Amino acid sequence: MTSVPTVELLDLDPDFVRDPYPTYASLRAKGPVHHVHAPDGTDLWLIVGHEASRAALNDPRLSRDFSKVPGGMSHLGPGRADDATLTPMLMQDPPDHTRLRRLVAREFTPGRVAALEPRVREIAEGLVDAMLANPERRGDLVDAFAFPLPMTVICELIGVPATDRDKFRAWSNEVVAPTGDEAQIAAYGGIMPYLAELTRTKRAAPGDDLLSALIHTADEDGDRLSENELLGMALLLLVAGHETTVNLIANGMRALFGHPAQLAELRAEPEKLIAGAVEEMLRYDGPVQTSTPRIAIEDTEVGGVVIPAGALVRVALADANRDTGKFEEPDTFDIHRNARGHIAFGHGLHFCLGAPLARLEGRIAVLTLLRRCPDLALDPDGSDPVAIHGMLIRGEYSLPVVW
C-alpha cells in the first residue's frame, strides 16, 4: 500500500480558502486520496476526483454515524459532541437512515415542492421591488436577495415566524461555518431550545406547514419520528434548506458576471437556457465544497491508500465537478454544457432531499433578477469579497452589485 505525507492545504496555496480549485486539481493529479490539514487545522483525509468521490459517497466503511467509532463523536466539535438531540438522517447509516428518510419523504414530496412555485415567484418579485426602490441602485445581492429568498421559503415551509428569521441567519452561519468554538456552542445553544419550543407549539396547534406534518406523519406500521428525531430533522431542513440555496444563487450570479457572453446569451433566451444554466452553476462553483464529514469505521483502502479506522474523511465535491476525466474543459463555465453527472447535491443514500426545491428556487431567482434588473452587474466600487470559513460551504459573505 502507498504511504502518503501530510499536506498543509494553506502551504500548497495561501489563497486556498478563496479559490480551492487549483489545489484540488494538483492533488488529483497525484492520486485520489490525501492526508491533509485543513485551513482550520483539522486533520482529515481528503478524497478527490469524480470516480473516487462517487465511490466514497457510497462506501459503507465511510460512515456518517460517528458513534460507531470509540471517541468518534469528538470529531463533531464542542458545540455538538455531547448533544443527544442531533440525530437527523444526515448523521445515520441504514437501516436507521432508511427509516427516517422514508418518513420524511412521505411529507416532503415533489407535489409539496411544486406547489411552492407561485409563492417562490411572489417572494422573488417582492425582493426585487425593494431593490429597485433603492435610489442608490446598489447594494449587497446576498443581503437583498440571495439570503432572504430561500430563508423566507424554508421558514414558511417549516412554520418559523417571520420575526425570528434574522436569528436563524446568525445561528445557521455558525452551524455550517463556525468562526470559533464558543460561537459554535452559542449557536447550538440558541437554535436547539428554539426548535424544541417550536415543535411543542406545532404539536399543540398544528398548521399546514411541513413541521406540523412531520410531527403527525406515520407509516403503515405506525412508525413515527421521535422527539429527538423531529428536532434533528427541523435543524437539518432549516439550515440545509437555505444555506445551500443562498450560495447557489450568489455563486451562480457571480459566475455569470464573470462571463458576460454567457450572461448575454441567457438574457436573450432565458426560458430555453435556464435549466441548463442552473446545472452548470451547480457544477462549476456549487454551494457545497466538500461533503459533510465521514468517519472510517475500519481501515479502508481507496486508490491504493489505506485510510485508518477512526480517521475523519471529506469528499471534495467541488473537485469531482471539475475533473477532466468527467467533463471536457471543466474549468470553463458554459451554460450550454450537458452538466449531467455532477455531484453538487451529493450521491447515493445521502443525496440531498431538498435538491428539487433548490433547483426551483435557483431557476426562479436567476430568471427574476435578469428580467427585472437588465443592468445588474458587479459593483466596481464594492468591497473585496470574503470567502465563507471552512471547507463545507463554498461562497462569499457578500456580493456587491449595482442595478
Coordinates of C-alpha atoms in Angstrom, one line a residue:
M1 CA 0.0 0.0 0.0
T2 CA 1.1 3.6 -0.7
S3 CA 2.1 5.8 2.2
V4 CA 1.2 9.4 1.9
P5 CA 2.7 12.5 3.5
T6 CA 0.5 15.0 5.4
V7 CA -0.2 18.1 3.3
E8 CA -0.9 21.6 4.7
L9 CA -3.5 23.0 2.3
L10 CA -2.5 26.6 3.0
D11 CA 1.1 25.7 2.4
L12 CA 0.1 24.4 -1.1
D13 CA -1.7 27.7 -1.8
P14 CA -2.2 30.5 0.7
D15 CA -5.2 31.5 -1.4
F16 CA -6.9 28.1 -0.9
V17 CA -9.9 29.5 1.0
R18 CA -10.8 31.9 -1.7
D19 CA -10.1 29.6 -4.6
P20 CA -9.6 25.9 -3.7
Y21 CA -9.8 24.6 -7.3
P22 CA -6.1 24.7 -8.3
T23 CA -5.1 23.0 -5.1
Y24 CA -7.7 20.2 -5.6
A25 CA -6.5 19.8 -9.2
S26 CA -2.9 19.4 -8.1
L27 CA -3.8 16.8 -5.5
R28 CA -6.0 14.9 -8.0
A29 CA -3.0 14.7 -10.4
K30 CA -1.1 12.8 -7.7
G31 CA -3.9 10.4 -6.7
P32 CA -7.5 10.2 -5.3
V33 CA -6.6 10.2 -1.5
H34 CA -4.6 12.7 0.6
H35 CA -3.9 13.2 4.3
V36 CA -4.3 16.9 4.8
H37 CA -4.5 19.6 7.4
A38 CA -7.5 21.9 6.6
P39 CA -7.1 25.7 6.9
D40 CA -8.6 25.5 10.5
G41 CA -6.0 22.9 11.4
T42 CA -8.4 19.9 11.3
D43 CA -6.6 16.6 10.5
L44 CA -8.5 14.7 7.8
W45 CA -8.3 12.5 4.7
L46 CA -9.5 14.2 1.5
I47 CA -10.9 12.3 -1.5
V48 CA -10.7 14.0 -4.9
G49 CA -11.7 13.1 -8.4
H50 CA -15.1 12.2 -9.8
E51 CA -14.9 8.4 -9.9
A52 CA -13.3 8.1 -6.4
S53 CA -15.7 10.7 -4.9
R54 CA -18.8 8.8 -6.2
A55 CA -17.5 5.6 -4.8
A56 CA -16.6 7.1 -1.5
L57 CA -20.0 8.6 -1.0
N58 CA -21.5 5.0 -1.4
D59 CA -18.8 3.2 0.7
P60 CA -20.4 1.9 3.9
R61 CA -17.0 1.8 5.5
L62 CA -17.0 5.7 5.5
S63 CA -19.9 6.2 7.9
R64 CA -21.9 9.2 8.9
D65 CA -22.6 7.6 12.2
F66 CA -19.7 8.8 14.4
S67 CA -20.9 6.8 17.4
K68 CA -19.7 3.7 15.6
V69 CA -16.1 4.5 16.4
P70 CA -14.8 5.0 20.0
G71 CA -14.2 8.7 20.5
G72 CA -15.7 9.4 17.1
M73 CA -18.2 12.0 18.4
S74 CA -15.3 14.3 19.4
H75 CA -14.8 15.0 15.7
L76 CA -18.1 16.9 15.6
G77 CA -16.7 19.7 17.7
P78 CA -17.5 21.1 21.2
G79 CA -20.9 22.5 20.1
R80 CA -22.2 19.1 19.1
A81 CA -20.3 16.2 20.5
D82 CA -22.5 15.8 23.6
D83 CA -25.8 16.9 22.1
A84 CA -28.0 13.9 22.1
T85 CA -30.7 15.7 20.1
L86 CA -28.7 15.9 17.0
T87 CA -29.7 12.6 15.3
P88 CA -31.1 13.7 11.9
M89 CA -30.9 11.2 9.0
L90 CA -27.8 13.1 7.7
M91 CA -25.9 11.5 10.6
Q92 CA -27.1 8.0 10.4
D93 CA -26.5 4.9 8.2
P94 CA -29.0 2.3 7.1
P95 CA -31.3 0.9 8.4
D96 CA -31.9 4.0 10.7
H97 CA -31.2 6.4 7.8
T98 CA -33.6 4.4 5.5
R99 CA -36.4 4.6 8.1
L100 CA -36.0 8.3 8.7
R101 CA -35.8 9.2 5.0
R102 CA -38.9 7.2 4.3
L103 CA -40.9 9.0 6.9
V104 CA -39.7 12.5 5.8
A105 CA -40.3 11.7 2.1
R106 CA -43.9 10.9 2.9
E107 CA -44.4 14.7 3.6
F108 CA -41.6 16.4 1.7
T109 CA -43.0 15.3 -1.6
P110 CA -42.4 16.6 -5.2
G111 CA -46.0 17.8 -5.1
R112 CA -45.4 19.9 -2.0
V113 CA -42.3 21.4 -3.6
A114 CA -44.1 22.1 -6.9
A115 CA -46.9 23.8 -5.1
L116 CA -44.4 26.3 -3.7
E117 CA -43.6 27.7 -7.1
P118 CA -46.1 30.6 -7.1
R119 CA -45.1 31.6 -3.6
V120 CA -41.3 31.5 -4.5
R121 CA -42.1 33.7 -7.5
E122 CA -44.0 36.1 -5.3
I123 CA -41.2 36.4 -2.8
A124 CA -38.6 36.9 -5.5
E125 CA -40.7 39.7 -7.1
G126 CA -41.1 41.4 -3.8
L127 CA -37.4 41.4 -3.1
V128 CA -36.6 42.8 -6.5
D129 CA -39.3 45.5 -5.9
A130 CA -37.4 46.5 -2.8
M131 CA -34.1 46.6 -4.6
L132 CA -35.4 48.8 -7.4
A133 CA -36.9 51.2 -4.9
N134 CA -33.4 51.9 -3.5
P135 CA -32.5 55.3 -5.1
E136 CA -28.8 54.4 -4.9
R137 CA -29.4 51.4 -7.1
R138 CA -26.6 49.4 -5.5
G139 CA -26.2 47.1 -2.6
D140 CA -25.3 43.6 -1.4
L141 CA -27.1 40.9 -3.5
V142 CA -26.7 38.4 -0.7
D143 CA -28.4 40.6 1.9
A144 CA -31.0 42.0 -0.5
F145 CA -32.0 38.9 -2.4
A146 CA -29.9 35.6 -2.2
F147 CA -30.4 35.2 1.6
P148 CA -34.0 36.4 2.2
L149 CA -35.4 34.3 -0.7
P150 CA -34.6 30.8 0.4
M151 CA -34.8 31.8 4.1
T152 CA -38.3 33.0 3.7
V153 CA -39.3 29.9 1.7
I154 CA -37.9 27.4 4.1
C155 CA -39.2 29.2 7.2
E156 CA -42.7 29.4 5.7
L157 CA -42.4 25.7 4.7
I158 CA -41.3 24.7 8.2
G159 CA -43.5 27.2 10.0
V160 CA -41.0 29.6 11.6
P161 CA -42.4 33.1 12.3
A162 CA -41.0 35.9 10.2
T163 CA -39.9 37.8 13.3
D164 CA -37.4 35.0 14.1
R165 CA -35.6 34.7 10.8
D166 CA -32.7 37.1 11.4
K167 CA -31.8 35.0 14.5
F168 CA -31.7 31.9 12.3
R169 CA -29.2 33.5 9.9
A170 CA -26.7 34.1 12.7
W171 CA -27.2 30.6 14.1
S172 CA -27.1 28.9 10.8
N173 CA -23.9 30.7 9.7
E174 CA -22.1 29.3 12.8
V175 CA -23.5 25.8 12.3
V176 CA -22.2 25.4 8.8
A177 CA -19.1 27.6 9.0
P178 CA -18.1 28.2 12.7
T179 CA -15.8 31.1 13.4
G180 CA -14.7 29.6 16.7
D181 CA -15.7 27.1 19.4
E182 CA -17.5 29.5 21.6
A183 CA -19.5 30.9 18.8
Q184 CA -20.5 27.4 17.6
I185 CA -21.5 26.4 21.1
A186 CA -23.6 29.5 21.4
A187 CA -25.3 28.9 18.1
Y188 CA -26.4 25.4 19.1
G189 CA -27.4 26.7 22.5
G190 CA -29.8 29.1 20.8
I191 CA -31.1 27.1 17.9
M192 CA -31.9 23.8 19.7
P193 CA -34.1 25.2 22.5
Y194 CA -35.9 27.3 19.9
L195 CA -36.7 24.3 17.8
A196 CA -37.8 22.3 20.8
E197 CA -40.3 25.1 21.7
L198 CA -41.4 25.4 18.1
T199 CA -42.1 21.7 17.9
R200 CA -44.1 21.8 21.2
T201 CA -46.2 24.7 19.7
K202 CA -46.8 22.8 16.4
R203 CA -47.8 19.6 18.3
A204 CA -50.4 21.6 20.3
A205 CA -51.7 23.6 17.4
P206 CA -50.8 22.0 14.1
G207 CA -50.7 24.2 10.9
D208 CA -50.4 23.3 7.2
D209 CA -46.6 23.5 7.4
L210 CA -44.1 20.7 6.9
L211 CA -43.0 20.5 10.6
S212 CA -46.6 20.0 11.7
A213 CA -47.0 17.3 9.0
L214 CA -43.8 15.6 10.2
I215 CA -45.0 15.6 13.8
H216 CA -48.1 13.7 12.8
T217 CA -47.0 11.5 10.0
A218 CA -46.8 7.8 10.4
D219 CA -46.1 4.9 8.1
E220 CA -48.2 1.8 7.5
D221 CA -46.8 0.2 10.7
G222 CA -47.5 3.2 12.8
D223 CA -43.8 4.3 13.0
R224 CA -43.3 8.0 13.8
L225 CA -40.4 10.4 14.3
S226 CA -39.3 10.6 17.9
E227 CA -39.0 14.0 19.6
N228 CA -35.2 14.0 19.1
E229 CA -35.6 12.9 15.5
L230 CA -38.0 15.8 14.9
L231 CA -35.6 18.3 16.4
G232 CA -32.7 17.0 14.3
M233 CA -34.9 17.0 11.2
A234 CA -36.1 20.5 11.8
L235 CA -32.5 21.6 12.2
L236 CA -31.4 19.9 9.0
L237 CA -34.2 21.3 7.0
L238 CA -33.8 24.8 8.2
V239 CA -30.0 25.0 7.9
A240 CA -29.5 22.9 4.7
G241 CA -32.7 24.3 3.2
H242 CA -31.4 27.9 2.9
E243 CA -27.6 27.9 3.3
T244 CA -27.0 25.9 0.1
T245 CA -29.5 27.9 -2.0
V246 CA -28.1 31.3 -0.8
N247 CA -24.8 30.3 -2.3
L248 CA -26.2 28.6 -5.3
I249 CA -27.8 32.0 -6.2
A250 CA -24.8 34.1 -5.3
N251 CA -22.1 31.9 -6.8
G252 CA -24.2 31.4 -9.9
M253 CA -24.7 35.2 -10.5
R254 CA -21.0 35.8 -9.8
A255 CA -20.2 33.2 -12.5
L256 CA -22.5 34.9 -14.9
F257 CA -21.0 38.4 -14.1
G258 CA -17.5 36.9 -14.8
H259 CA -18.6 35.5 -18.2
P260 CA -20.5 38.4 -19.9
A261 CA -21.0 36.5 -23.2
Q262 CA -22.8 33.7 -21.3
L263 CA -24.8 36.2 -19.4
A264 CA -25.9 37.9 -22.6
E265 CA -27.0 34.6 -24.1
L266 CA -29.0 33.7 -21.0
R267 CA -30.7 37.1 -21.1
A268 CA -31.6 36.6 -24.8
E269 CA -33.2 33.1 -24.3
P270 CA -33.9 32.8 -20.6
E271 CA -36.6 30.2 -20.6
K272 CA -34.7 28.0 -23.0
L273 CA -31.4 28.1 -21.2
I274 CA -32.2 28.5 -17.5
A275 CA -32.4 24.8 -16.6
G276 CA -29.0 24.0 -18.1
A277 CA -27.6 27.2 -16.7
V278 CA -28.5 26.3 -13.1
E279 CA -27.0 22.8 -13.6
E280 CA -23.8 24.4 -14.8
M281 CA -23.8 26.8 -11.9
L282 CA -24.0 23.8 -9.6
R283 CA -21.2 22.0 -11.4
Y284 CA -18.8 25.0 -11.9
D285 CA -19.0 26.5 -8.5
G286 CA -21.6 24.8 -6.4
P287 CA -22.6 25.8 -2.9
V288 CA -21.1 22.7 -1.1
Q289 CA -17.4 22.4 -1.4
T290 CA -16.9 19.1 0.3
S291 CA -19.3 16.5 1.7
T292 CA -20.3 16.6 5.3
P293 CA -17.5 14.6 7.1
R294 CA -17.5 10.8 7.3
I295 CA -15.6 8.6 9.7
A296 CA -13.7 5.4 8.7
I297 CA -15.2 2.6 10.8
E298 CA -12.4 0.3 9.7
D299 CA -9.1 0.5 7.8
T300 CA -10.3 1.5 4.3
E301 CA -8.3 1.3 1.1
V302 CA -9.1 3.8 -1.6
G303 CA -6.9 4.1 -4.6
G304 CA -4.1 2.1 -3.1
V305 CA -4.0 4.2 0.1
V306 CA -5.3 3.0 3.5
I307 CA -7.4 5.4 5.4
P308 CA -7.0 4.3 9.1
A309 CA -10.0 3.4 11.2
G310 CA -11.3 6.4 13.2
A311 CA -10.0 8.9 10.7
L312 CA -12.1 11.9 9.5
V313 CA -12.9 11.8 5.8
R314 CA -14.2 14.5 3.5
V315 CA -15.1 14.1 -0.2
A316 CA -14.3 17.1 -2.4
L317 CA -17.5 17.5 -4.4
A318 CA -16.1 20.7 -5.9
D319 CA -13.1 18.9 -7.4
A320 CA -15.3 16.0 -8.6
N321 CA -17.2 18.5 -10.6
R322 CA -14.0 19.9 -12.2
D323 CA -12.5 16.5 -13.0
T324 CA -11.1 16.4 -16.6
G325 CA -11.9 12.7 -16.6
K326 CA -15.6 13.5 -16.4
F327 CA -16.1 16.9 -18.0
E328 CA -14.4 18.5 -21.0
E329 CA -12.6 21.7 -20.2
P330 CA -14.1 21.6 -16.7
D331 CA -12.7 25.0 -15.6
T332 CA -14.7 26.7 -18.4
F333 CA -18.2 28.0 -17.4
D334 CA -20.6 27.0 -20.2
I335 CA -24.3 27.2 -19.8
H336 CA -24.7 25.1 -22.9
R337 CA -22.8 22.2 -21.4
N338 CA -24.5 18.9 -20.5
A339 CA -23.6 19.0 -16.8
R340 CA -25.4 15.7 -16.0
G341 CA -23.3 13.6 -13.7
H342 CA -22.2 16.5 -11.4
I343 CA -22.4 15.6 -7.7
A344 CA -23.2 19.1 -6.3
F345 CA -26.1 17.5 -4.3
G346 CA -24.0 14.5 -3.3
H347 CA -24.5 10.9 -4.4
G348 CA -26.1 7.8 -3.1
L349 CA -28.2 7.4 0.0
H350 CA -27.3 10.9 1.4
F351 CA -28.3 12.6 -1.9
C352 CA -29.8 15.9 -0.9
L353 CA -33.5 15.5 -0.3
G354 CA -34.1 19.2 -1.0
A355 CA -32.4 19.2 -4.4
P356 CA -35.8 19.8 -6.3
L357 CA -36.5 22.8 -4.1
A358 CA -33.0 24.2 -4.5
R359 CA -33.3 23.9 -8.3
L360 CA -36.7 25.5 -8.3
E361 CA -35.5 28.5 -6.3
G362 CA -32.3 28.8 -8.3
R363 CA -34.3 29.0 -11.6
I364 CA -36.8 31.5 -10.3
A365 CA -34.2 33.6 -8.6
V366 CA -31.9 34.0 -11.7
L367 CA -34.8 34.5 -14.1
T368 CA -36.4 37.2 -11.9
L369 CA -33.1 39.1 -11.5
L370 CA -32.3 39.0 -15.2
R371 CA -35.8 40.0 -16.2
R372 CA -36.3 42.8 -13.7
C373 CA -32.7 44.1 -13.5
P374 CA -31.4 44.4 -17.0
D375 CA -28.4 46.4 -15.8
L376 CA -27.4 44.2 -12.9
A377 CA -23.6 43.9 -12.6
L378 CA -20.8 43.7 -10.1
D379 CA -20.2 46.9 -8.2
P380 CA -16.8 48.2 -9.4
D381 CA -16.5 50.2 -6.2
G382 CA -17.7 47.3 -4.0
S383 CA -15.7 45.8 -1.2
D384 CA -13.4 42.9 -1.8
P385 CA -15.2 39.5 -1.3
V386 CA -14.5 37.5 1.8
A387 CA -14.8 33.7 1.4
I388 CA -17.0 31.8 3.9
H389 CA -15.0 30.0 6.5
G390 CA -14.4 26.2 6.5
M391 CA -14.4 23.5 3.8
L392 CA -18.2 22.7 3.8
I393 CA -19.9 25.7 2.2
R394 CA -18.5 27.4 -0.9
G395 CA -19.4 31.0 -1.2
E396 CA -18.8 34.6 0.0
Y397 CA -20.4 36.6 2.7
S398 CA -21.4 39.4 0.3
L399 CA -21.7 40.2 -3.4
P400 CA -21.8 44.0 -4.0
V401 CA -23.8 44.8 -7.1
V402 CA -25.3 47.8 -9.0
W403 CA -28.6 47.7 -10.9

